[in-house]
Amino acid sequence: MAELMEQSLLAMREGAQATRDTGAACDRIGSAFDDMRSAAERLVDTAAEISTFVAAIDALAQQTNLLALNATIEAARAGEAGRGFSVVATEVKALSTQTRKVTDDIRQHISGLQAHVTALVETANGVGARLDDSRNATERANRHIQDVEGAVERNTASMDMIAGLIAGQKDATVKLEEGIASTLTHVSASEIFANEVVGAVSATDSVVKAQFASLEAFEIKNYVLHRAKSDHTLWKKRLAGMMAGLEGLRVDELVDHHSCRLGKWYDHVADPVLRNHPDFRALVKPHEEVHVRGREAAKRYADGDLVAARAAFEAMNVASTEVLMRLDRLIAAFQ
């Protein structure tokens, strides 16, 4: 980035110089148009003077025509003696007529010339105005480019400083990477130990289930409640393993609160003393919440929404605590 900023600064300086050159060229073109406009204005004045001369010549031709007419009249009065004078008067009249025709042609050409010169002056004025606008725009652009050039210079200096800081941080980054690699090594070892512990805990599941299976042959008071506590704890452990990524668990593997061991027992209790016990009546709501929230946690985890899955697991855990508390109270009440 520092190198790119250096290149941008060079390009900006070249652009500023090009803008200044453009402004100078506009000034030269403006001066040339000013000279052309002055020459056109002088040409208009000259055309006006020529028109004055033509008007004078036309007036002289008209006066000559009148004199030739008078001379013709006098020659006619003189008869044979004035015949020669009459020929001269006719020639003078013809010359006067030709002079007037030429002056008319000159006047028309002068009028056309004046129209063209006037258009030329107007065009020159318009071009001059545009040149003034271009000159002003170039000056504004030059000022803006100078401001940008200053900003680029400041940014270039800042980028050079940042580049120096980054270069200085390279050694620290290398050391940090070495520390991270060492930490990852320790973490990997810790993960191996944690997996071994989880595996050992998982191995106890089968032992607990086997022990409870062997106890079913004996008549143990409140056996169903003890077994329900065990099933409940193992069920919650499977959810915890799923949240830790150590166990796969599908939603259809989790039954509702009527289909588990505790639910089946609860729905078929007929003893009125037990059914009217406050902990028994209060057990159904948190037990249902445990299953609903547990199934929701499994579904959210399968969908990849870990935040929602964690929230559902926490809600399940709160309800589970109350279920275990109610079971302990019932076990204590019906010893």
Short mmCIF file of C-alpha atoms in Angstrom, two decimals:
data_model
loop_
_atom_site.label_atom_id
_atom_site.label_comp_id
_atom_site.label_asym_id
_atom_site.label_seq_id
_atom_site.Cartn_x
_atom_site.Cartn_y
_atom_site.Cartn_z
CA MET A 1 0.00 0.00 0.00
CA ALA A 2 2.89 2.34 0.75
CA GLU A 3 4.31 1.68 -2.74
CA LEU A 4 0.89 2.27 -4.31
CA MET A 5 0.58 5.56 -2.42
CA GLU A 6 4.00 6.61 -3.74
CA GLN A 7 2.86 5.82 -7.30
CA SER A 8 -0.39 7.72 -6.69
CA LEU A 9 1.58 10.72 -5.47
CA LEU A 10 3.73 10.70 -8.63
CA ALA A 11 0.63 10.39 -10.84
CA MET A 12 -1.04 13.23 -8.92
CA ARG A 13 1.96 15.48 -9.43
CA GLU A 14 1.99 14.68 -13.15
CA GLY A 15 -1.73 15.44 -13.30
CA ALA A 16 -1.18 18.75 -11.50
CA GLN A 17 1.55 19.69 -13.97
CA ALA A 18 -0.69 18.71 -16.90
CA THR A 19 -3.46 20.90 -15.46
CA ARG A 20 -1.06 23.82 -15.14
CA ASP A 21 0.09 23.27 -18.73
CA THR A 22 -3.54 23.24 -19.84
CA GLY A 23 -4.14 26.53 -18.04
CA ALA A 24 -1.12 28.08 -19.73
CA ALA A 25 -2.34 26.83 -23.13
CA CYS A 26 -5.77 28.35 -22.46
CA ASP A 27 -4.07 31.65 -21.65
CA ARG A 28 -2.15 31.57 -24.95
CA ILE A 29 -5.28 30.66 -26.93
CA GLY A 30 -7.17 33.44 -25.16
CA SER A 31 -4.49 35.95 -26.13
CA ALA A 32 -4.64 34.76 -29.76
CA PHE A 33 -8.44 35.14 -29.76
CA ASP A 34 -8.11 38.61 -28.26
CA ASP A 35 -5.78 39.57 -31.14
CA MET A 36 -8.21 38.06 -33.67
CA ARG A 37 -11.11 39.92 -32.07
CA SER A 38 -9.19 43.20 -32.22
CA ALA A 39 -8.33 42.59 -35.88
CA ALA A 40 -11.98 41.81 -36.66
CA GLU A 41 -13.10 44.99 -34.93
CA ARG A 42 -10.59 47.00 -36.95
CA LEU A 43 -11.93 45.29 -40.10
CA VAL A 44 -15.44 46.40 -39.13
CA ASP A 45 -14.23 49.98 -38.75
CA THR A 46 -12.47 49.79 -42.14
CA ALA A 47 -15.62 48.42 -43.78
CA ALA A 48 -17.58 51.33 -42.28
CA GLU A 49 -15.07 53.82 -43.74
CA ILE A 50 -15.29 52.13 -47.15
CA SER A 51 -19.06 52.41 -46.95
CA THR A 52 -18.65 56.14 -46.33
CA PHE A 53 -16.43 56.47 -49.40
CA VAL A 54 -18.88 54.49 -51.52
CA ALA A 55 -21.71 56.75 -50.37
CA ALA A 56 -19.68 59.78 -51.42
CA ILE A 57 -18.92 58.25 -54.81
CA ASP A 58 -22.60 57.42 -55.25
CA ALA A 59 -23.51 61.00 -54.44
CA LEU A 60 -21.00 62.24 -57.01
CA ALA A 61 -22.41 59.83 -59.61
CA GLN A 62 -25.92 61.14 -58.97
CA GLN A 63 -24.71 64.73 -59.32
CA THR A 64 -22.83 63.85 -62.51
CA ASN A 65 -25.97 62.21 -63.86
CA LEU A 66 -27.92 65.43 -63.22
CA LEU A 67 -25.23 67.52 -64.91
CA ALA A 68 -25.20 65.18 -67.93
CA LEU A 69 -29.00 65.50 -68.14
CA ASN A 70 -28.77 69.29 -68.06
CA ALA A 71 -26.02 69.22 -70.67
CA THR A 72 -28.16 67.08 -72.96
CA ILE A 73 -31.03 69.55 -72.60
CA GLU A 74 -28.79 72.50 -73.42
CA ALA A 75 -27.24 70.65 -76.37
CA ALA A 76 -30.71 70.02 -77.76
CA ARG A 77 -31.50 73.72 -77.54
CA ALA A 78 -28.27 74.62 -79.34
CA GLY A 79 -29.26 72.46 -82.30
CA GLU A 80 -26.52 71.48 -84.78
CA ALA A 81 -23.91 73.40 -82.84
CA GLY A 82 -24.54 71.48 -79.67
CA ARG A 83 -24.50 67.99 -81.25
CA GLY A 84 -20.92 67.24 -80.25
CA PHE A 85 -21.59 68.43 -76.73
CA SER A 86 -24.65 66.15 -76.63
CA VAL A 87 -22.46 63.10 -77.45
CA VAL A 88 -20.12 64.00 -74.58
CA ALA A 89 -23.10 64.45 -72.23
CA THR A 90 -24.44 60.99 -73.22
CA GLU A 91 -21.07 59.38 -72.50
CA VAL A 92 -20.87 61.18 -69.16
CA LYS A 93 -24.36 59.95 -68.32
CA ALA A 94 -23.46 56.37 -69.24
CA LEU A 95 -20.32 56.63 -67.12
CA SER A 96 -22.37 57.98 -64.21
CA THR A 97 -24.84 55.09 -64.54
CA GLN A 98 -22.02 52.55 -64.60
CA THR A 99 -20.44 54.21 -61.56
CA ARG A 100 -23.70 53.94 -59.61
CA LYS A 101 -24.01 50.25 -60.55
CA VAL A 102 -20.47 49.61 -59.36
CA THR A 103 -21.11 51.48 -56.12
CA ASP A 104 -24.23 49.40 -55.56
CA ASP A 105 -22.19 46.22 -56.03
CA ILE A 106 -19.53 47.55 -53.68
CA ARG A 107 -22.19 48.46 -51.13
CA GLN A 108 -23.64 44.93 -51.28
CA HIS A 109 -20.21 43.37 -50.85
CA ILE A 110 -19.46 45.73 -47.98
CA SER A 111 -22.76 44.81 -46.32
CA GLY A 112 -21.97 41.08 -46.69
CA LEU A 113 -18.47 41.68 -45.38
CA GLN A 114 -19.83 43.62 -42.41
CA ALA A 115 -22.29 40.76 -41.64
CA HIS A 116 -19.50 38.15 -41.80
CA VAL A 117 -17.17 40.28 -39.71
CA THR A 118 -19.94 40.90 -37.16
CA ALA A 119 -20.58 37.14 -36.96
CA LEU A 120 -16.84 36.58 -36.63
CA VAL A 121 -16.64 39.07 -33.77
CA GLU A 122 -19.60 37.45 -32.02
CA THR A 123 -18.03 34.01 -32.46
CA ALA A 124 -14.73 35.30 -31.15
CA ASN A 125 -16.52 36.82 -28.16
CA GLY A 126 -18.29 33.50 -27.51
CA VAL A 127 -15.06 31.54 -27.81
CA GLY A 128 -13.36 34.06 -25.54
CA ALA A 129 -16.10 33.60 -22.94
CA ARG A 130 -15.72 29.84 -23.13
CA LEU A 131 -11.98 30.19 -22.83
CA ASP A 132 -12.52 32.31 -19.72
CA ASP A 133 -14.77 29.59 -18.32
CA SER A 134 -12.18 26.96 -19.23
CA ARG A 135 -9.45 29.03 -17.64
CA ASN A 136 -11.49 29.44 -14.44
CA ALA A 137 -12.36 25.73 -14.40
CA THR A 138 -8.71 24.86 -14.91
CA GLU A 139 -7.72 27.12 -12.04
CA ARG A 140 -10.33 25.50 -9.77
CA ALA A 141 -9.21 22.04 -10.85
CA ASN A 142 -5.61 23.03 -10.17
CA ARG A 143 -6.55 24.16 -6.66
CA HIS A 144 -8.46 20.93 -6.00
CA ILE A 145 -5.60 18.85 -7.36
CA GLN A 146 -3.20 20.72 -5.11
CA ASP A 147 -5.45 19.94 -2.13
CA VAL A 148 -5.63 16.28 -3.15
CA GLU A 149 -1.90 16.25 -3.73
CA GLY A 150 -1.37 17.51 -0.20
CA ALA A 151 -3.73 14.84 1.17
CA VAL A 152 -1.94 12.13 -0.82
CA GLU A 153 1.40 13.37 0.50
CA ARG A 154 0.08 13.15 4.07
CA ASN A 155 -1.41 9.71 3.42
CA THR A 156 1.87 8.59 1.86
CA ALA A 157 3.77 9.68 4.95
CA SER A 158 1.22 7.89 7.19
CA MET A 159 1.39 4.77 5.05
CA ASP A 160 5.19 4.77 5.21
CA MET A 161 4.95 5.02 8.99
CA ILE A 162 2.42 2.18 9.11
CA ALA A 163 4.64 0.09 6.85
CA GLY A 164 7.49 0.65 9.28
CA LEU A 165 5.29 -0.36 12.22
CA ILE A 166 4.14 -3.49 10.37
CA ALA A 167 7.73 -4.39 9.61
CA GLY A 168 8.54 -3.93 13.28
CA GLN A 169 5.61 -6.13 14.30
CA LYS A 170 6.71 -8.99 12.05
CA ASP A 171 9.11 -10.40 14.66
CA ALA A 172 6.43 -10.13 17.33
CA THR A 173 3.97 -11.94 15.05
CA VAL A 174 6.45 -14.75 14.46
CA LYS A 175 6.93 -15.12 18.21
CA LEU A 176 3.17 -15.07 18.72
CA GLU A 177 2.76 -17.81 16.10
CA GLU A 178 5.36 -19.90 17.92
CA GLY A 179 3.46 -19.40 21.18
CA ILE A 180 0.17 -20.33 19.52
CA ALA A 181 1.73 -23.49 18.08
CA SER A 182 2.98 -24.43 21.52
CA THR A 183 -0.44 -23.73 23.04
CA LEU A 184 -2.13 -25.85 20.36
CA THR A 185 0.18 -28.71 21.25
CA HIS A 186 -0.89 -28.50 24.90
CA VAL A 187 -4.53 -28.14 23.90
CA SER A 188 -4.30 -31.23 21.73
CA ALA A 189 -2.89 -33.17 24.64
CA SER A 190 -5.63 -31.85 26.92
CA GLU A 191 -8.25 -32.83 24.34
CA ILE A 192 -6.87 -36.39 24.28
CA PHE A 193 -7.10 -36.59 28.08
CA ALA A 194 -10.64 -35.11 28.02
CA ASN A 195 -11.75 -37.65 25.41
CA GLU A 196 -10.33 -40.43 27.58
CA VAL A 197 -12.29 -39.11 30.59
CA VAL A 198 -15.49 -38.84 28.52
CA GLY A 199 -14.96 -42.36 27.22
CA ALA A 200 -14.52 -43.63 30.75
CA VAL A 201 -17.68 -41.85 31.88
CA SER A 202 -19.58 -43.25 28.87
CA ALA A 203 -18.40 -46.71 29.79
CA THR A 204 -20.14 -46.34 33.14
CA ASP A 205 -23.49 -45.99 31.34
CA SER A 206 -23.60 -49.66 30.50
CA VAL A 207 -22.47 -50.56 34.03
CA VAL A 208 -25.24 -48.47 35.61
CA LYS A 209 -27.87 -49.91 33.27
CA ALA A 210 -26.67 -53.46 33.97
CA GLN A 211 -26.81 -52.87 37.72
CA PHE A 212 -30.35 -51.50 37.52
CA ALA A 213 -31.34 -54.43 35.32
CA SER A 214 -30.07 -56.84 37.97
CA LEU A 215 -32.02 -54.96 40.66
CA GLU A 216 -35.31 -55.34 38.83
CA ALA A 217 -35.57 -58.90 40.10
CA PHE A 218 -35.75 -57.62 43.68
CA GLU A 219 -38.61 -55.76 45.26
CA ILE A 220 -36.98 -52.47 46.15
CA LYS A 221 -39.17 -49.67 47.47
CA ASN A 222 -39.34 -46.65 45.18
CA TYR A 223 -37.28 -48.55 42.62
CA VAL A 224 -39.09 -46.82 39.76
CA LEU A 225 -38.20 -43.39 41.14
CA HIS A 226 -34.53 -44.32 41.57
CA ARG A 227 -34.47 -45.79 38.07
CA ALA A 228 -36.24 -42.69 36.71
CA LYS A 229 -33.53 -40.52 38.27
CA SER A 230 -30.86 -42.66 36.66
CA ASP A 231 -32.56 -42.62 33.23
CA HIS A 232 -33.09 -38.90 33.50
CA THR A 233 -29.43 -38.25 34.33
CA LEU A 234 -28.16 -40.50 31.53
CA TRP A 235 -30.57 -38.83 29.08
CA LYS A 236 -29.28 -35.40 30.06
CA LYS A 237 -25.69 -36.65 29.73
CA ARG A 238 -26.36 -37.65 26.12
CA LEU A 239 -27.62 -34.13 25.39
CA ALA A 240 -24.51 -32.67 27.01
CA GLY A 241 -22.33 -34.94 24.86
CA MET A 242 -24.19 -33.75 21.77
CA MET A 243 -23.62 -30.10 22.72
CA ALA A 244 -19.91 -30.84 23.22
CA GLY A 245 -19.74 -32.48 19.80
CA LEU A 246 -18.81 -35.83 21.30
CA GLU A 247 -22.01 -37.69 20.48
CA GLY A 248 -24.49 -37.66 17.64
CA LEU A 249 -28.13 -37.40 18.70
CA ARG A 250 -31.22 -37.18 16.49
CA VAL A 251 -34.52 -35.63 17.47
CA ASP A 252 -36.40 -38.87 16.80
CA GLU A 253 -34.21 -40.61 19.39
CA LEU A 254 -35.72 -38.43 22.13
CA VAL A 255 -39.20 -39.53 23.23
CA ASP A 256 -41.84 -37.26 24.76
CA HIS A 257 -42.61 -37.06 28.49
CA HIS A 258 -45.29 -39.76 28.25
CA SER A 259 -43.08 -42.42 26.62
CA CYS A 260 -40.09 -42.43 28.98
CA ARG A 261 -39.89 -44.66 32.08
CA LEU A 262 -40.85 -41.82 34.42
CA GLY A 263 -43.75 -40.74 32.21
CA LYS A 264 -45.17 -44.24 31.91
CA TRP A 265 -44.99 -44.65 35.68
CA TYR A 266 -46.52 -41.22 36.30
CA ASP A 267 -49.45 -41.82 33.96
CA HIS A 268 -50.34 -45.18 35.60
CA VAL A 269 -50.07 -44.27 39.29
CA ALA A 270 -53.39 -45.14 41.00
CA ASP A 271 -52.51 -44.60 44.66
CA PRO A 272 -54.55 -41.51 45.73
CA VAL A 273 -52.07 -40.64 48.48
CA LEU A 274 -49.24 -40.49 45.97
CA ARG A 275 -51.30 -38.73 43.29
CA ASN A 276 -52.38 -36.02 45.75
CA HIS A 277 -48.86 -35.39 46.99
CA PRO A 278 -47.78 -31.81 46.02
CA ASP A 279 -44.42 -32.93 44.64
CA PHE A 280 -46.16 -35.55 42.49
CA ARG A 281 -48.57 -32.98 41.10
CA ALA A 282 -45.74 -30.48 40.57
CA LEU A 283 -43.61 -33.06 38.75
CA VAL A 284 -45.50 -33.15 35.44
CA LYS A 285 -44.80 -29.59 34.28
CA PRO A 286 -40.96 -29.53 34.64
CA HIS A 287 -40.84 -33.13 33.35
CA GLU A 288 -42.66 -32.07 30.18
CA GLU A 289 -40.37 -28.99 29.91
CA VAL A 290 -37.29 -31.24 30.08
CA HIS A 291 -38.41 -33.30 27.09
CA VAL A 292 -39.66 -30.32 25.04
CA ARG A 293 -36.49 -28.31 25.59
CA GLY A 294 -34.26 -31.33 25.06
CA ARG A 295 -35.87 -32.13 21.72
CA GLU A 296 -35.60 -28.46 20.74
CA ALA A 297 -31.89 -28.42 21.63
CA ALA A 298 -31.29 -31.50 19.46
CA LYS A 299 -33.19 -29.95 16.54
CA ARG A 300 -31.40 -26.59 16.79
CA TYR A 301 -28.04 -28.33 17.02
CA ALA A 302 -28.83 -30.39 13.91
CA ASP A 303 -29.81 -27.16 12.08
CA GLY A 304 -26.47 -25.58 12.99
CA ASP A 305 -28.03 -22.91 15.26
CA LEU A 306 -25.68 -23.41 18.22
CA VAL A 307 -26.84 -20.30 20.09
CA ALA A 308 -30.48 -21.42 20.11
CA ALA A 309 -29.40 -24.99 20.93
CA ARG A 310 -27.41 -23.75 23.93
CA ALA A 311 -30.37 -21.66 25.15
CA ALA A 312 -32.72 -24.67 24.88
CA PHE A 313 -30.20 -26.88 26.73
CA GLU A 314 -29.94 -24.32 29.56
CA ALA A 315 -33.75 -24.19 29.84
CA MET A 316 -33.83 -28.03 29.88
CA ASN A 317 -31.19 -28.08 32.62
CA VAL A 318 -33.23 -25.73 34.83
CA ALA A 319 -36.32 -27.92 34.44
CA SER A 320 -34.20 -31.06 35.03
CA THR A 321 -32.98 -29.68 38.35
CA GLU A 322 -36.57 -29.30 39.50
CA VAL A 323 -37.48 -32.82 38.31
CA LEU A 324 -34.63 -34.37 40.32
CA MET A 325 -35.60 -32.29 43.35
CA ARG A 326 -39.23 -33.50 43.14
CA LEU A 327 -38.09 -37.11 42.75
CA ASP A 328 -35.83 -36.85 45.80
CA ARG A 329 -38.70 -35.46 47.84
CA LEU A 330 -41.03 -38.24 46.74
CA ILE A 331 -38.38 -40.88 47.55
CA ALA A 332 -37.92 -39.32 51.01
CA ALA A 333 -41.67 -39.04 51.60
CA PHE A 334 -42.43 -42.67 50.75
CA GLN A 335 -39.54 -44.52 52.39
#
